[in-house]
PDB file of C-alpha atoms in Angstrom:
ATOM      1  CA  UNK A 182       8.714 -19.323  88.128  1.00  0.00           C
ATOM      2  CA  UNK A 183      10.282 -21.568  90.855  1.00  0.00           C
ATOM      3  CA  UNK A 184      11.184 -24.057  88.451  1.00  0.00           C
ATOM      4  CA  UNK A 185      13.065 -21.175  85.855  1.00  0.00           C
ATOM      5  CA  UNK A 186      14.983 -19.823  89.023  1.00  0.00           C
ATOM      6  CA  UNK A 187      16.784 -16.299  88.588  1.00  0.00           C
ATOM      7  CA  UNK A 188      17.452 -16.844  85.096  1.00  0.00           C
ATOM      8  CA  UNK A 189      14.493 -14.542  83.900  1.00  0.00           C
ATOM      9  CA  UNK A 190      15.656 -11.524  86.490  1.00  0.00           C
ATOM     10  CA  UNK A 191      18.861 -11.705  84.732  1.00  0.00           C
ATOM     11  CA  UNK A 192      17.624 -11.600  81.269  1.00  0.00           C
ATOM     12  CA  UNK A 193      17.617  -7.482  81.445  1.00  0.00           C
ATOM     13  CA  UNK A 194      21.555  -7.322  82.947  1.00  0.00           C
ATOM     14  CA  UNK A 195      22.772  -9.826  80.190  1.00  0.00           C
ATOM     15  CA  UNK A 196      21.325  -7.608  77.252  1.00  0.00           C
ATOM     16  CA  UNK A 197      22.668  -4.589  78.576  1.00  0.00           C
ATOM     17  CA  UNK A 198      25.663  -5.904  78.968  1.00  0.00           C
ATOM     18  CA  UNK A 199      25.469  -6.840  75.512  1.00  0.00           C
ATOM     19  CA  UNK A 200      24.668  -3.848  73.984  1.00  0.00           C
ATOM     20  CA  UNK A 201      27.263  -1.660  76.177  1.00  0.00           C
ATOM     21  CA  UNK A 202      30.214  -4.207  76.854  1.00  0.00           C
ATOM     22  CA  UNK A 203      30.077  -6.906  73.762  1.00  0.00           C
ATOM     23  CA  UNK A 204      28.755  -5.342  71.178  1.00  0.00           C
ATOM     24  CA  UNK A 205      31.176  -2.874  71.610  1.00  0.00           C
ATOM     25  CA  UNK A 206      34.048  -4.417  72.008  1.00  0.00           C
ATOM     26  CA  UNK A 207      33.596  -6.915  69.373  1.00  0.00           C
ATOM     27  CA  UNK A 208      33.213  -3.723  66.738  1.00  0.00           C
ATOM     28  CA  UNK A 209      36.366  -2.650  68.553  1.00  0.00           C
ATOM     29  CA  UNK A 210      38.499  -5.564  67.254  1.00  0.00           C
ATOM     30  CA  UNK A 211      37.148  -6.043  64.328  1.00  0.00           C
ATOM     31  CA  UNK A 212      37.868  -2.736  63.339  1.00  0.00           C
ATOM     32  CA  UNK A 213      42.115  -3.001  64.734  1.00  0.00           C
ATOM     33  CA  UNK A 214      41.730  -5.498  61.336  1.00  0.00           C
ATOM     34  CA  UNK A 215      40.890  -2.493  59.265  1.00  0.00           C
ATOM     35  CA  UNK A 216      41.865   0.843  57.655  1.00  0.00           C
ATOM     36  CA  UNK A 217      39.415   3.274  58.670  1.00  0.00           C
ATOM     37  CA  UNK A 218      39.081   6.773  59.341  1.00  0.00           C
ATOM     38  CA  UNK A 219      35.833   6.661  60.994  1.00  0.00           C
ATOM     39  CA  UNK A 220      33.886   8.166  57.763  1.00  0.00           C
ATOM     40  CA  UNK A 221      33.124   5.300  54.355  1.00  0.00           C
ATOM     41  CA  UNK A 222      34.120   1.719  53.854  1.00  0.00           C
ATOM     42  CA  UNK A 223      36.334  -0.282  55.864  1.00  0.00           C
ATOM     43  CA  UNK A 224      39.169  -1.811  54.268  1.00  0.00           C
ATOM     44  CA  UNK A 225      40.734  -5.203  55.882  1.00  0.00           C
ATOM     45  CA  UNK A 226      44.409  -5.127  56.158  1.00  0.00           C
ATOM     46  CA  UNK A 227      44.668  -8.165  58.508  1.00  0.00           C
ATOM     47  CA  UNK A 228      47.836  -7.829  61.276  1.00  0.00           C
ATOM     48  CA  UNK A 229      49.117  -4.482  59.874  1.00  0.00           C
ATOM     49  CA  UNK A 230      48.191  -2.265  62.292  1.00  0.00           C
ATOM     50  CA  UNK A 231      49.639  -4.142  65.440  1.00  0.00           C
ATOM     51  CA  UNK A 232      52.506  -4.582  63.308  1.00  0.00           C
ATOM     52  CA  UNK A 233      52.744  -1.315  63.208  1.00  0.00           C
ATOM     53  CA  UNK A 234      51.745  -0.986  66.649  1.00  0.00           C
ATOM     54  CA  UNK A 235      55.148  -2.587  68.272  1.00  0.00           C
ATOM     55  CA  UNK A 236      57.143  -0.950  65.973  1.00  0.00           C
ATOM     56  CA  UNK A 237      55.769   2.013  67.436  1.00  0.00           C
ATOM     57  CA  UNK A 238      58.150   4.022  70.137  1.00  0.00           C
ATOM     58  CA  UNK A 239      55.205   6.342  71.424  1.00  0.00           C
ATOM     59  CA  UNK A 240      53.233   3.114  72.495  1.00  0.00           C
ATOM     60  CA  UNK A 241      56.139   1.689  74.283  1.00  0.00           C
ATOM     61  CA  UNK A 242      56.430   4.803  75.719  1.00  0.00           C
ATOM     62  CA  UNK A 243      53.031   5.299  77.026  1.00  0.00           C
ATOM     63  CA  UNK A 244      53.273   1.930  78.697  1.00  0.00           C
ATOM     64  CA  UNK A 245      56.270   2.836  80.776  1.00  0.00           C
ATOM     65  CA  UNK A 246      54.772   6.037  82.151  1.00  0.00           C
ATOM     66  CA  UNK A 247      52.052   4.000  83.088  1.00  0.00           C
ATOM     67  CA  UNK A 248      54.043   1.301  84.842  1.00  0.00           C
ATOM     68  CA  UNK A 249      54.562   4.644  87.185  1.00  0.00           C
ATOM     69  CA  UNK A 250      50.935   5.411  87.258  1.00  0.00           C
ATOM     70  CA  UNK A 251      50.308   2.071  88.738  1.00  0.00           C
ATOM     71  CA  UNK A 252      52.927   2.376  91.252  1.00  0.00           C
ATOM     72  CA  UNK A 253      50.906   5.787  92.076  1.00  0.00           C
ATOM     73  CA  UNK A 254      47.619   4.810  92.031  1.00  0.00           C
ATOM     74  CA  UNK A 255      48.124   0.903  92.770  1.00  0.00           C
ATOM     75  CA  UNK A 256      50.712   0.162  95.059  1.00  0.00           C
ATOM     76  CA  UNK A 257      51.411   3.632  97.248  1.00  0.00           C
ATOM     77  CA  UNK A 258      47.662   4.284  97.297  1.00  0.00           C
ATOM     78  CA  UNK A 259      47.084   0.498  98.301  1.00  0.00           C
ATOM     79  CA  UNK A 260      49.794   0.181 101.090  1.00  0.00           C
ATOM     80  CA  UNK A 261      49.684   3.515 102.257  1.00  0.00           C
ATOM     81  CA  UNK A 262      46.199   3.075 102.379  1.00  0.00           C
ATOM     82  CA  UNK A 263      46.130  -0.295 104.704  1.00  0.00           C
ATOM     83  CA  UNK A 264      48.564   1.477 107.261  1.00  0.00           C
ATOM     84  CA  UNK A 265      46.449   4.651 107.860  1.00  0.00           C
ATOM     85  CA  UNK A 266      43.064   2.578 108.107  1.00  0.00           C
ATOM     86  CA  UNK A 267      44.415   0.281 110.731  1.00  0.00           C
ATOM     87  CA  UNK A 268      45.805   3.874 112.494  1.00  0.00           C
ATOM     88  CA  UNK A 269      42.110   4.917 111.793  1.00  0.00           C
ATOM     89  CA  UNK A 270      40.830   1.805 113.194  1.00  0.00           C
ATOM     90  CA  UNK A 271      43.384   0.615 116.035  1.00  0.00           C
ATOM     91  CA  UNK A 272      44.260   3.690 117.465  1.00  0.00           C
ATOM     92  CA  UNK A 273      42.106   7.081 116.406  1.00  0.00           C
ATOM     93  CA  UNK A 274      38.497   4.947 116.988  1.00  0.00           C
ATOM     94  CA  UNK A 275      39.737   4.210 120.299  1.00  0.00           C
ATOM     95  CA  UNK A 276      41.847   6.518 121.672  1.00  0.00           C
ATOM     96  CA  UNK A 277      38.988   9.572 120.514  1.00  0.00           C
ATOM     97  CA  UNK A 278      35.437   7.890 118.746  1.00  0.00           C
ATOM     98  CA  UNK A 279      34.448   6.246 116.040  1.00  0.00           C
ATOM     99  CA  UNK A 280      33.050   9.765 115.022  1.00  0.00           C
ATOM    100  CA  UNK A 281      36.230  11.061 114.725  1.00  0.00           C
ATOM    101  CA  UNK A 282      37.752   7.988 112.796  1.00  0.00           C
ATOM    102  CA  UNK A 283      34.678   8.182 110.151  1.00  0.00           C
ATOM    103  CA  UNK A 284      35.192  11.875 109.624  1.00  0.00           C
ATOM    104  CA  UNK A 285      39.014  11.182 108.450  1.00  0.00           C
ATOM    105  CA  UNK A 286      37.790   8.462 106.413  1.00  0.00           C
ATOM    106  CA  UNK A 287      35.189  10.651 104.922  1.00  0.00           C
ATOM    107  CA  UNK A 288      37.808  13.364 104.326  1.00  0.00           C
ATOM    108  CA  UNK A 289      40.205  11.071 102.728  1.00  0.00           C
ATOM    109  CA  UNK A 290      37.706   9.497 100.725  1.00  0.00           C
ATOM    110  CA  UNK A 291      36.041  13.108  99.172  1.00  0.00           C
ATOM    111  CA  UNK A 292      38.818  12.950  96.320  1.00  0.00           C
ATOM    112  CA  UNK A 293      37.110   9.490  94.957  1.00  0.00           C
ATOM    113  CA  UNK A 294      33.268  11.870  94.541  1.00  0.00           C
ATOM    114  CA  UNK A 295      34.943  15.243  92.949  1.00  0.00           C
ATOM    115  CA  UNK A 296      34.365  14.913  89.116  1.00  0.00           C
ATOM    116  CA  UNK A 297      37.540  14.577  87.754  1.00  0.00           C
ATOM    117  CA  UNK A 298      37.442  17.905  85.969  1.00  0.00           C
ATOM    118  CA  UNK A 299      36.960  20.224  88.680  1.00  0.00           C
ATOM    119  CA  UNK A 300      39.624  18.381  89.944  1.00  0.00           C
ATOM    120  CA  UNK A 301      42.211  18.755  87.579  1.00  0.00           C
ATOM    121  CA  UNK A 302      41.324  22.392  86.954  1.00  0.00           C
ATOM    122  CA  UNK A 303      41.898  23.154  90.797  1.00  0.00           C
ATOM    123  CA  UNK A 304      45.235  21.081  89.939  1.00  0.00           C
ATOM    124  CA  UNK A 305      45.839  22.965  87.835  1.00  0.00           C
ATOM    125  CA  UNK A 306      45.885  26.054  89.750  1.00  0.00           C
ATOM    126  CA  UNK A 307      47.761  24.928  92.432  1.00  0.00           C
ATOM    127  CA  UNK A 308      49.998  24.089  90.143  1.00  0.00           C
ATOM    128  CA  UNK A 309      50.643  27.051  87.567  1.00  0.00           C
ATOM    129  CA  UNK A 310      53.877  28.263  87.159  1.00  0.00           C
ATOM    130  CA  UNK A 311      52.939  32.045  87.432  1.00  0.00           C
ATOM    131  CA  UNK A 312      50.752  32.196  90.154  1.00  0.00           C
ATOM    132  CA  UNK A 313      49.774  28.610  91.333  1.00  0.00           C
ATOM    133  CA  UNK A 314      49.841  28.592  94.894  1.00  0.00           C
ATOM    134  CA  UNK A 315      52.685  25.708  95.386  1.00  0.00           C
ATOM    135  CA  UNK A 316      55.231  27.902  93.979  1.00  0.00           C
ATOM    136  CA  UNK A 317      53.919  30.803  95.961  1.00  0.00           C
ATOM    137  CA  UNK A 318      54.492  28.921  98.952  1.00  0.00           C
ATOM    138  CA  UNK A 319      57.726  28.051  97.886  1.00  0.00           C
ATOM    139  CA  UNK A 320      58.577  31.195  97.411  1.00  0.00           C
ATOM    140  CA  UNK A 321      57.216  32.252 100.715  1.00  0.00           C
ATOM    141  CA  UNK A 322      59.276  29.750 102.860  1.00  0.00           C
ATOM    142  CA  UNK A 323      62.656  30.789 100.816  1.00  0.00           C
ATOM    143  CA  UNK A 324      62.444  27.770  98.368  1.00  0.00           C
ATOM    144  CA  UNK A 325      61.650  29.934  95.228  1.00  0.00           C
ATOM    145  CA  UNK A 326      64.549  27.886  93.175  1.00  0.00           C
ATOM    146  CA  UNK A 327      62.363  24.694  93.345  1.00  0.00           C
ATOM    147  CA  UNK A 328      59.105  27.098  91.870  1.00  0.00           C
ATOM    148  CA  UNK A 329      59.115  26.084  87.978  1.00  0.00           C
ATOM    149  CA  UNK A 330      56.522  24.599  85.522  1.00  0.00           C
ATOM    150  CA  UNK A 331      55.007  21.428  87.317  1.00  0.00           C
ATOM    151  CA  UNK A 332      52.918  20.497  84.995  1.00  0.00           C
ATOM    152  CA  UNK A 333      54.513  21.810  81.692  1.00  0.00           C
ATOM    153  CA  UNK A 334      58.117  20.376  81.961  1.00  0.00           C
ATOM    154  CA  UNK A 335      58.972  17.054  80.841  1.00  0.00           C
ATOM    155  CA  UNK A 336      60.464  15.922  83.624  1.00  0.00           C
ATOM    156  CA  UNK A 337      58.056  17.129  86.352  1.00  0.00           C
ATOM    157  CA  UNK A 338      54.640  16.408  84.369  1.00  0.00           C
ATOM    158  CA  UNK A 339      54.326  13.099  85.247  1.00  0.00           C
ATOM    159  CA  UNK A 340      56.078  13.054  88.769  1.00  0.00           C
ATOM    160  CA  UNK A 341      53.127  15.932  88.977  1.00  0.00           C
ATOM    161  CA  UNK A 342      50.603  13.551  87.642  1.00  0.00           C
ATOM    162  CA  UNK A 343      51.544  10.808  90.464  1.00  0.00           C
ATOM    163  CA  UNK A 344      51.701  12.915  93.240  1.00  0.00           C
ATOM    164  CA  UNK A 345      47.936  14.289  91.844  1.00  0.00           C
ATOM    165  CA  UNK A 346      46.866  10.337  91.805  1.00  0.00           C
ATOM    166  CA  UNK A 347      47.969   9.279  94.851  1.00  0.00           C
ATOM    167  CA  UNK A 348      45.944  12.305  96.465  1.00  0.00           C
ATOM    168  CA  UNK A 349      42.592  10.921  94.489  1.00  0.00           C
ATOM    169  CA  UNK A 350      43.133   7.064  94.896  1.00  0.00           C
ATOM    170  CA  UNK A 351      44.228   6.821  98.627  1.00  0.00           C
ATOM    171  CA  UNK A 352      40.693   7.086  99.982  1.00  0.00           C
ATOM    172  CA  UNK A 353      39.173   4.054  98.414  1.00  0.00           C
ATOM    173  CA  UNK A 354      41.449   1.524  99.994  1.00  0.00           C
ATOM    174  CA  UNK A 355      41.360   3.486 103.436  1.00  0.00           C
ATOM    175  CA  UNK A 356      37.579   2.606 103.518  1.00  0.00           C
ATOM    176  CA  UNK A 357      37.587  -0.806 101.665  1.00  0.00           C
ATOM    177  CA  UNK A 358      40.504  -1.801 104.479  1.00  0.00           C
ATOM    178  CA  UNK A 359      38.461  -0.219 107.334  1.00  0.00           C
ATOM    179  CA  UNK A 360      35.178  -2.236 106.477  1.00  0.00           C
ATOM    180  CA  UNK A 361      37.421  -5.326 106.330  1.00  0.00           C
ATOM    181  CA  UNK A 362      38.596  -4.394 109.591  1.00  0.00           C
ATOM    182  CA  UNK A 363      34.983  -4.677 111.067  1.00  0.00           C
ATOM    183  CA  UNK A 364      35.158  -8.176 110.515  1.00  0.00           C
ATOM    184  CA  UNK A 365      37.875  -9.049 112.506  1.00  0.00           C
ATOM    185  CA  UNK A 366      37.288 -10.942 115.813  1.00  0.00           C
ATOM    186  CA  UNK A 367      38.334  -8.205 118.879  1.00  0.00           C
ATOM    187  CA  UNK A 368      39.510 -11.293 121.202  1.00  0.00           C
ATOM    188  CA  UNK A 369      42.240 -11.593 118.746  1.00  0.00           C
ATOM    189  CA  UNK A 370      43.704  -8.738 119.375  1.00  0.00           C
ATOM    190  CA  UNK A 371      42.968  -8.175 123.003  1.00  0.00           C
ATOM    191  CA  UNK A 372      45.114 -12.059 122.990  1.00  0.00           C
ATOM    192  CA  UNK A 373      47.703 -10.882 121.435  1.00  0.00           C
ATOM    193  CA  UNK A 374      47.569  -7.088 124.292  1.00  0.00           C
ATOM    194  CA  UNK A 375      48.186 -10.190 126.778  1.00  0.00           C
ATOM    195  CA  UNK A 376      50.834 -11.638 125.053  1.00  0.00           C
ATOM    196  CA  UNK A 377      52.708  -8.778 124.694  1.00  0.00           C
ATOM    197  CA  UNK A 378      52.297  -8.019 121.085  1.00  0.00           C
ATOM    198  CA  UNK A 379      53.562  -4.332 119.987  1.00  0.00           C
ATOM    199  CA  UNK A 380      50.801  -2.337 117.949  1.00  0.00           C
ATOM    200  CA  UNK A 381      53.305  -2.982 114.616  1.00  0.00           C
ATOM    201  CA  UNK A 382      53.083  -6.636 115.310  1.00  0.00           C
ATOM    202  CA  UNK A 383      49.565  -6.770 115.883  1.00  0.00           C
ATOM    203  CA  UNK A 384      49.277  -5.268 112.497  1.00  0.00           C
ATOM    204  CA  UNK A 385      51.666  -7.576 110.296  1.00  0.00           C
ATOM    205  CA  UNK A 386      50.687 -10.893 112.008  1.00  0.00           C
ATOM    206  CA  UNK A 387      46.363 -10.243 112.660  1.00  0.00           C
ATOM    207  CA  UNK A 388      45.578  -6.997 110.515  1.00  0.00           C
ATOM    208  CA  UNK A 389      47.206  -8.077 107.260  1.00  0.00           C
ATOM    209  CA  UNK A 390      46.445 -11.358 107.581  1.00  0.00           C
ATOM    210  CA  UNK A 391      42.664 -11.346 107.957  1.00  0.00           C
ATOM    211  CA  UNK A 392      41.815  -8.534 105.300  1.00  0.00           C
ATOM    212  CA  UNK A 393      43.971 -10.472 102.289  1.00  0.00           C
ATOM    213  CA  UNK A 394      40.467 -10.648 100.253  1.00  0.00           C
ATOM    214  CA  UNK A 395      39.898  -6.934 100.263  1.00  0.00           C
ATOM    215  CA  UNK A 396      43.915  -6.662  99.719  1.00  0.00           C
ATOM    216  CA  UNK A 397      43.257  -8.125  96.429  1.00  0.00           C
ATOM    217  CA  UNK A 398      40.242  -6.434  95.457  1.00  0.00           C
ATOM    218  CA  UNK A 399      42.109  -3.178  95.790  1.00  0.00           C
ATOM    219  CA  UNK A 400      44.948  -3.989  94.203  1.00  0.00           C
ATOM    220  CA  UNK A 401      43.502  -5.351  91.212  1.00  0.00           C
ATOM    221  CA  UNK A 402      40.411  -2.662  90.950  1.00  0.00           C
ATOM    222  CA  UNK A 403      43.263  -0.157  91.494  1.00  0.00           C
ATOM    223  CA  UNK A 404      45.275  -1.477  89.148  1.00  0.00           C
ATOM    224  CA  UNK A 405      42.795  -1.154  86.435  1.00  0.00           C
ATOM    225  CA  UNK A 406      41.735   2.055  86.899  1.00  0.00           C
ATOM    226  CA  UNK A 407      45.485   2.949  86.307  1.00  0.00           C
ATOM    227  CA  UNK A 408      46.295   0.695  83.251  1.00  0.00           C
ATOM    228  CA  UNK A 409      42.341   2.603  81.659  1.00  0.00           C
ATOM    229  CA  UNK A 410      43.006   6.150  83.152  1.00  0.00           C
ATOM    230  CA  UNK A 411      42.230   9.194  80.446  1.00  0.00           C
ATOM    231  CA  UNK A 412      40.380  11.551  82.677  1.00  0.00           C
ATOM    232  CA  UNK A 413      42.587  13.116  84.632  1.00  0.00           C
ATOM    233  CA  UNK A 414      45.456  13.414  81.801  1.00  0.00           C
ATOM    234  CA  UNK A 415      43.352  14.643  79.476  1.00  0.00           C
ATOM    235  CA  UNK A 416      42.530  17.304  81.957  1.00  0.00           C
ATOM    236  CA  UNK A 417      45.499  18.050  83.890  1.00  0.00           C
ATOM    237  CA  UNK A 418      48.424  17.820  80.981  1.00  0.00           C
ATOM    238  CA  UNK A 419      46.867  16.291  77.303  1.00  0.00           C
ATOM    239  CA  UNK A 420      49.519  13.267  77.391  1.00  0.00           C
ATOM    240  CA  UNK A 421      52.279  16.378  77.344  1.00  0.00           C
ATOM    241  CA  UNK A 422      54.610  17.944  77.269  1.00  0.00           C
ATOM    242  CA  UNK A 423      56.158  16.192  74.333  1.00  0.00           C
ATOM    243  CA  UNK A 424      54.427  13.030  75.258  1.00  0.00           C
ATOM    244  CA  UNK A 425      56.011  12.885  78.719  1.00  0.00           C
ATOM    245  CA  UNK A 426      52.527  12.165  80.481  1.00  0.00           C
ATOM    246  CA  UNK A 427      51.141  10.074  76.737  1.00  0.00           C
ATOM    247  CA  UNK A 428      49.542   6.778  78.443  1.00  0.00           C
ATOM    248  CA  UNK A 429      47.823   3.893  76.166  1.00  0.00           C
ATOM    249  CA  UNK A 430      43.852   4.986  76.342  1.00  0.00           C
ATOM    250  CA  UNK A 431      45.075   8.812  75.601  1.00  0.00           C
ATOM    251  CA  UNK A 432      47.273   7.595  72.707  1.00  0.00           C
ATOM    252  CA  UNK A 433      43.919   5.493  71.611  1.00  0.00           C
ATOM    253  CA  UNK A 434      41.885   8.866  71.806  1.00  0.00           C
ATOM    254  CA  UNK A 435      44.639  11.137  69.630  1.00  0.00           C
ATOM    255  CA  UNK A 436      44.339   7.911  66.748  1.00  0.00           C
ATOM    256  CA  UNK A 437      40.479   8.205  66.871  1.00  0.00           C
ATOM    257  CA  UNK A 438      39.697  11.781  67.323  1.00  0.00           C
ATOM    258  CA  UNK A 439      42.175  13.462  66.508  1.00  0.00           C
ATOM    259  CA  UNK A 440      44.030  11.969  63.515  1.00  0.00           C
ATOM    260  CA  UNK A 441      41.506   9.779  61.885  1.00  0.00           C
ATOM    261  CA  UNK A 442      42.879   6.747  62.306  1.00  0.00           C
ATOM    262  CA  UNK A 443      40.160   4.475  63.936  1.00  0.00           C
ATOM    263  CA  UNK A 444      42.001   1.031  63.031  1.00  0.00           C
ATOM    264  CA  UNK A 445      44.732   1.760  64.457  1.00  0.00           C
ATOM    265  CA  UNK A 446      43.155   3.779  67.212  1.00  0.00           C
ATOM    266  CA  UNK A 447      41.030   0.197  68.353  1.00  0.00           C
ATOM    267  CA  UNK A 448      44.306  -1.854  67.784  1.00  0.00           C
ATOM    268  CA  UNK A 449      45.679   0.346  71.233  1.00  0.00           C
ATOM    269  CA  UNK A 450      42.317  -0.367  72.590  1.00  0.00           C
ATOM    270  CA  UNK A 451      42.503  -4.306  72.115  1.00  0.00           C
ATOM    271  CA  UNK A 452      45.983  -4.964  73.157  1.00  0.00           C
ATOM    272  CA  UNK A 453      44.925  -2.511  76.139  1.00  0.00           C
ATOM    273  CA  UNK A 454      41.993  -4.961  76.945  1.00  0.00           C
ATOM    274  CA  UNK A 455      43.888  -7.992  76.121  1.00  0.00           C
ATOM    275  CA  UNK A 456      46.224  -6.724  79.249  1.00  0.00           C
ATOM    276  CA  UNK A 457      43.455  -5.766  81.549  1.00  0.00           C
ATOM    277  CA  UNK A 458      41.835  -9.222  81.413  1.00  0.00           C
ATOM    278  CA  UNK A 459      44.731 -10.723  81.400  1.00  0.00           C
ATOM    279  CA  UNK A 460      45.721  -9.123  84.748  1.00  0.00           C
ATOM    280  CA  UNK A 461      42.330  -9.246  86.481  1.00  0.00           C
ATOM    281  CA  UNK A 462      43.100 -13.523  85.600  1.00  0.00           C
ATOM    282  CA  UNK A 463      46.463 -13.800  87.478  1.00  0.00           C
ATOM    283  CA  UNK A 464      45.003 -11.280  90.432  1.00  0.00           C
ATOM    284  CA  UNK A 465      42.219 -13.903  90.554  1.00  0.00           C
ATOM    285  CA  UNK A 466      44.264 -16.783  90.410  1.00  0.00           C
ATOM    286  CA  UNK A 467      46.108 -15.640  92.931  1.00  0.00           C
ATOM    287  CA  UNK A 468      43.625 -15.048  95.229  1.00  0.00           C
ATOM    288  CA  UNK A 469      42.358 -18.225  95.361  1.00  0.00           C
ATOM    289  CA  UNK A 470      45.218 -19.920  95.555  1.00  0.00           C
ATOM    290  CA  UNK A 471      45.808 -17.933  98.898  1.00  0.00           C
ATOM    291  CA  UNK A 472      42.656 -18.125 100.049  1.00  0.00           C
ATOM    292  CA  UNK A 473      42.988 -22.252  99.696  1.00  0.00           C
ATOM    293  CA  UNK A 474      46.416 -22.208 101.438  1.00  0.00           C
ATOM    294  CA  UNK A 475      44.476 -20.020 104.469  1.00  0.00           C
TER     295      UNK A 475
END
């Protein structure tokens, strides 16, 4: 056994990932080469339906509205995130207890655990134009001109959407940055207290500096999870109104489910993976490259 190493503990891993990832996805490009409505024979029509793929407005259009998705569930949920675990860290640990700090962490992360569809049904609550509780507090406070249709206006639904995302992402990078945190040596900041460093330069020049690994794995983990997210739209809006919320792996689902059109239905789901891996490679690549310069 010494001799074969770990090779026959990963024998079981390797065929499941097999059978769920490559099988899988294999079938899934093979089929973007075909005509199929899910039901018969498969006929091969070669490059015809990513021809008709990039000819095709509503897929362009799904992948601008979620170039905002990743700013909302990337980026904000990423930065914003790294500012209030360093408050959690620097200044609420110390100034009250640890306690305290891991019960705001805990809060913030309780979005992550909540299945997304309870979630977007109490969204969608909150939300409803007639008696969702936002625009009864609106109307409350003497605001009742903003009150309207959050989620079923074109040019709210997605803002909506966002502002929904951010809520349910920002806890995972609060507590990815905090455990980085624990790894930081305390003489370096209690040498930069004695130099006179200000809490804001403490954080740019030690904070930042020291947790670039987990930086990454946030941003690219986050990152994914926007460029693959169906749950919550399918939920909260059902890519509407008039497409205003439509993102790639919904626009997939409508081809395969709901009009029959499997080929073209995978053909989303290729180019979709082709961009994931893709970006998981430069995030990577990056990475390293920083982590050699360190």
């Amino acid at each position: 056994m010494r001799r074969k190493g770990y090779w026959p503990f990963l024998i079981p891993g390797v065929l499941a990932s097999l059978l769920v990832i490559v099988v899988p996805l294999v079938m899934t490009v093979y089929t973007s080469f075909t005509k199929w409505n899910g039901v018969g024979e498969q006929r091969w029509i070669g490059f015809d339906n990513y021809t008709r793929l990039f000819e095709d407005s509503l897929f362009w259009g799904s992948f601008s509205n979620i170039l905002l998705l990743i700013l909302a569930m990337a980026v904000v949920p990423t930065l914003l995130g790294l500012f209030l675990a360093a408050v959690l860290f620097d200044y609420v640990a110390k100034k009250f207890s640890n306690r305290w700090a891991s019960l705001f962490r805990s809060g913030f992360y309780l979005p992550q655990i909540i299945p997304v569809a309870v979630t977007g049904i109490v969204w969608g609550w909150i939300l409803h134009p007639e008696y969702g509780a936002l625009n009864k507090i609106l109307e409350s406070i003497g605001l009742g001109s903003l009150a309207h249709n959050w989620l079923g206006e074109p040019g709210s639904a997605l803002y909506s959407v966002m502002g929904i995302m951010i809520w349910v992402q920002l806890g995972y990078p609060i507590v990815m940055f905090m455990a980085g945190l624990q790894r930081v040596d305390p003489e370096l900041y209690e040498a930069a207290d004695l130099d006179g460093a200000s809490w804001w330069q403490r954080f740019r020049k030690i904070t930042v500096y020291l947790i670039r690994p987990e930086f990454y794995v946030v941003l690219v983990t986050t990152t994914i999870a926007a460029l693959k997210i169906f749950g919550p739209i399918f939920v909260l809006t059902g890519g509407g109104p008039s497409n205003a919320t439509l993102v790639p792996s919904y626009f997939a689902y409508k081809n395969f489910f709901e009009k029959a059109q499997v080929g073209y239905g995978s053909a989303i789901s290729t180019v979709l993976t082709v961009l994931i891996i893709a970006l998981s490679i430069v995030f990577l690549r990056l990475q390293n490259r920083a982590e050699r310069k360190a």
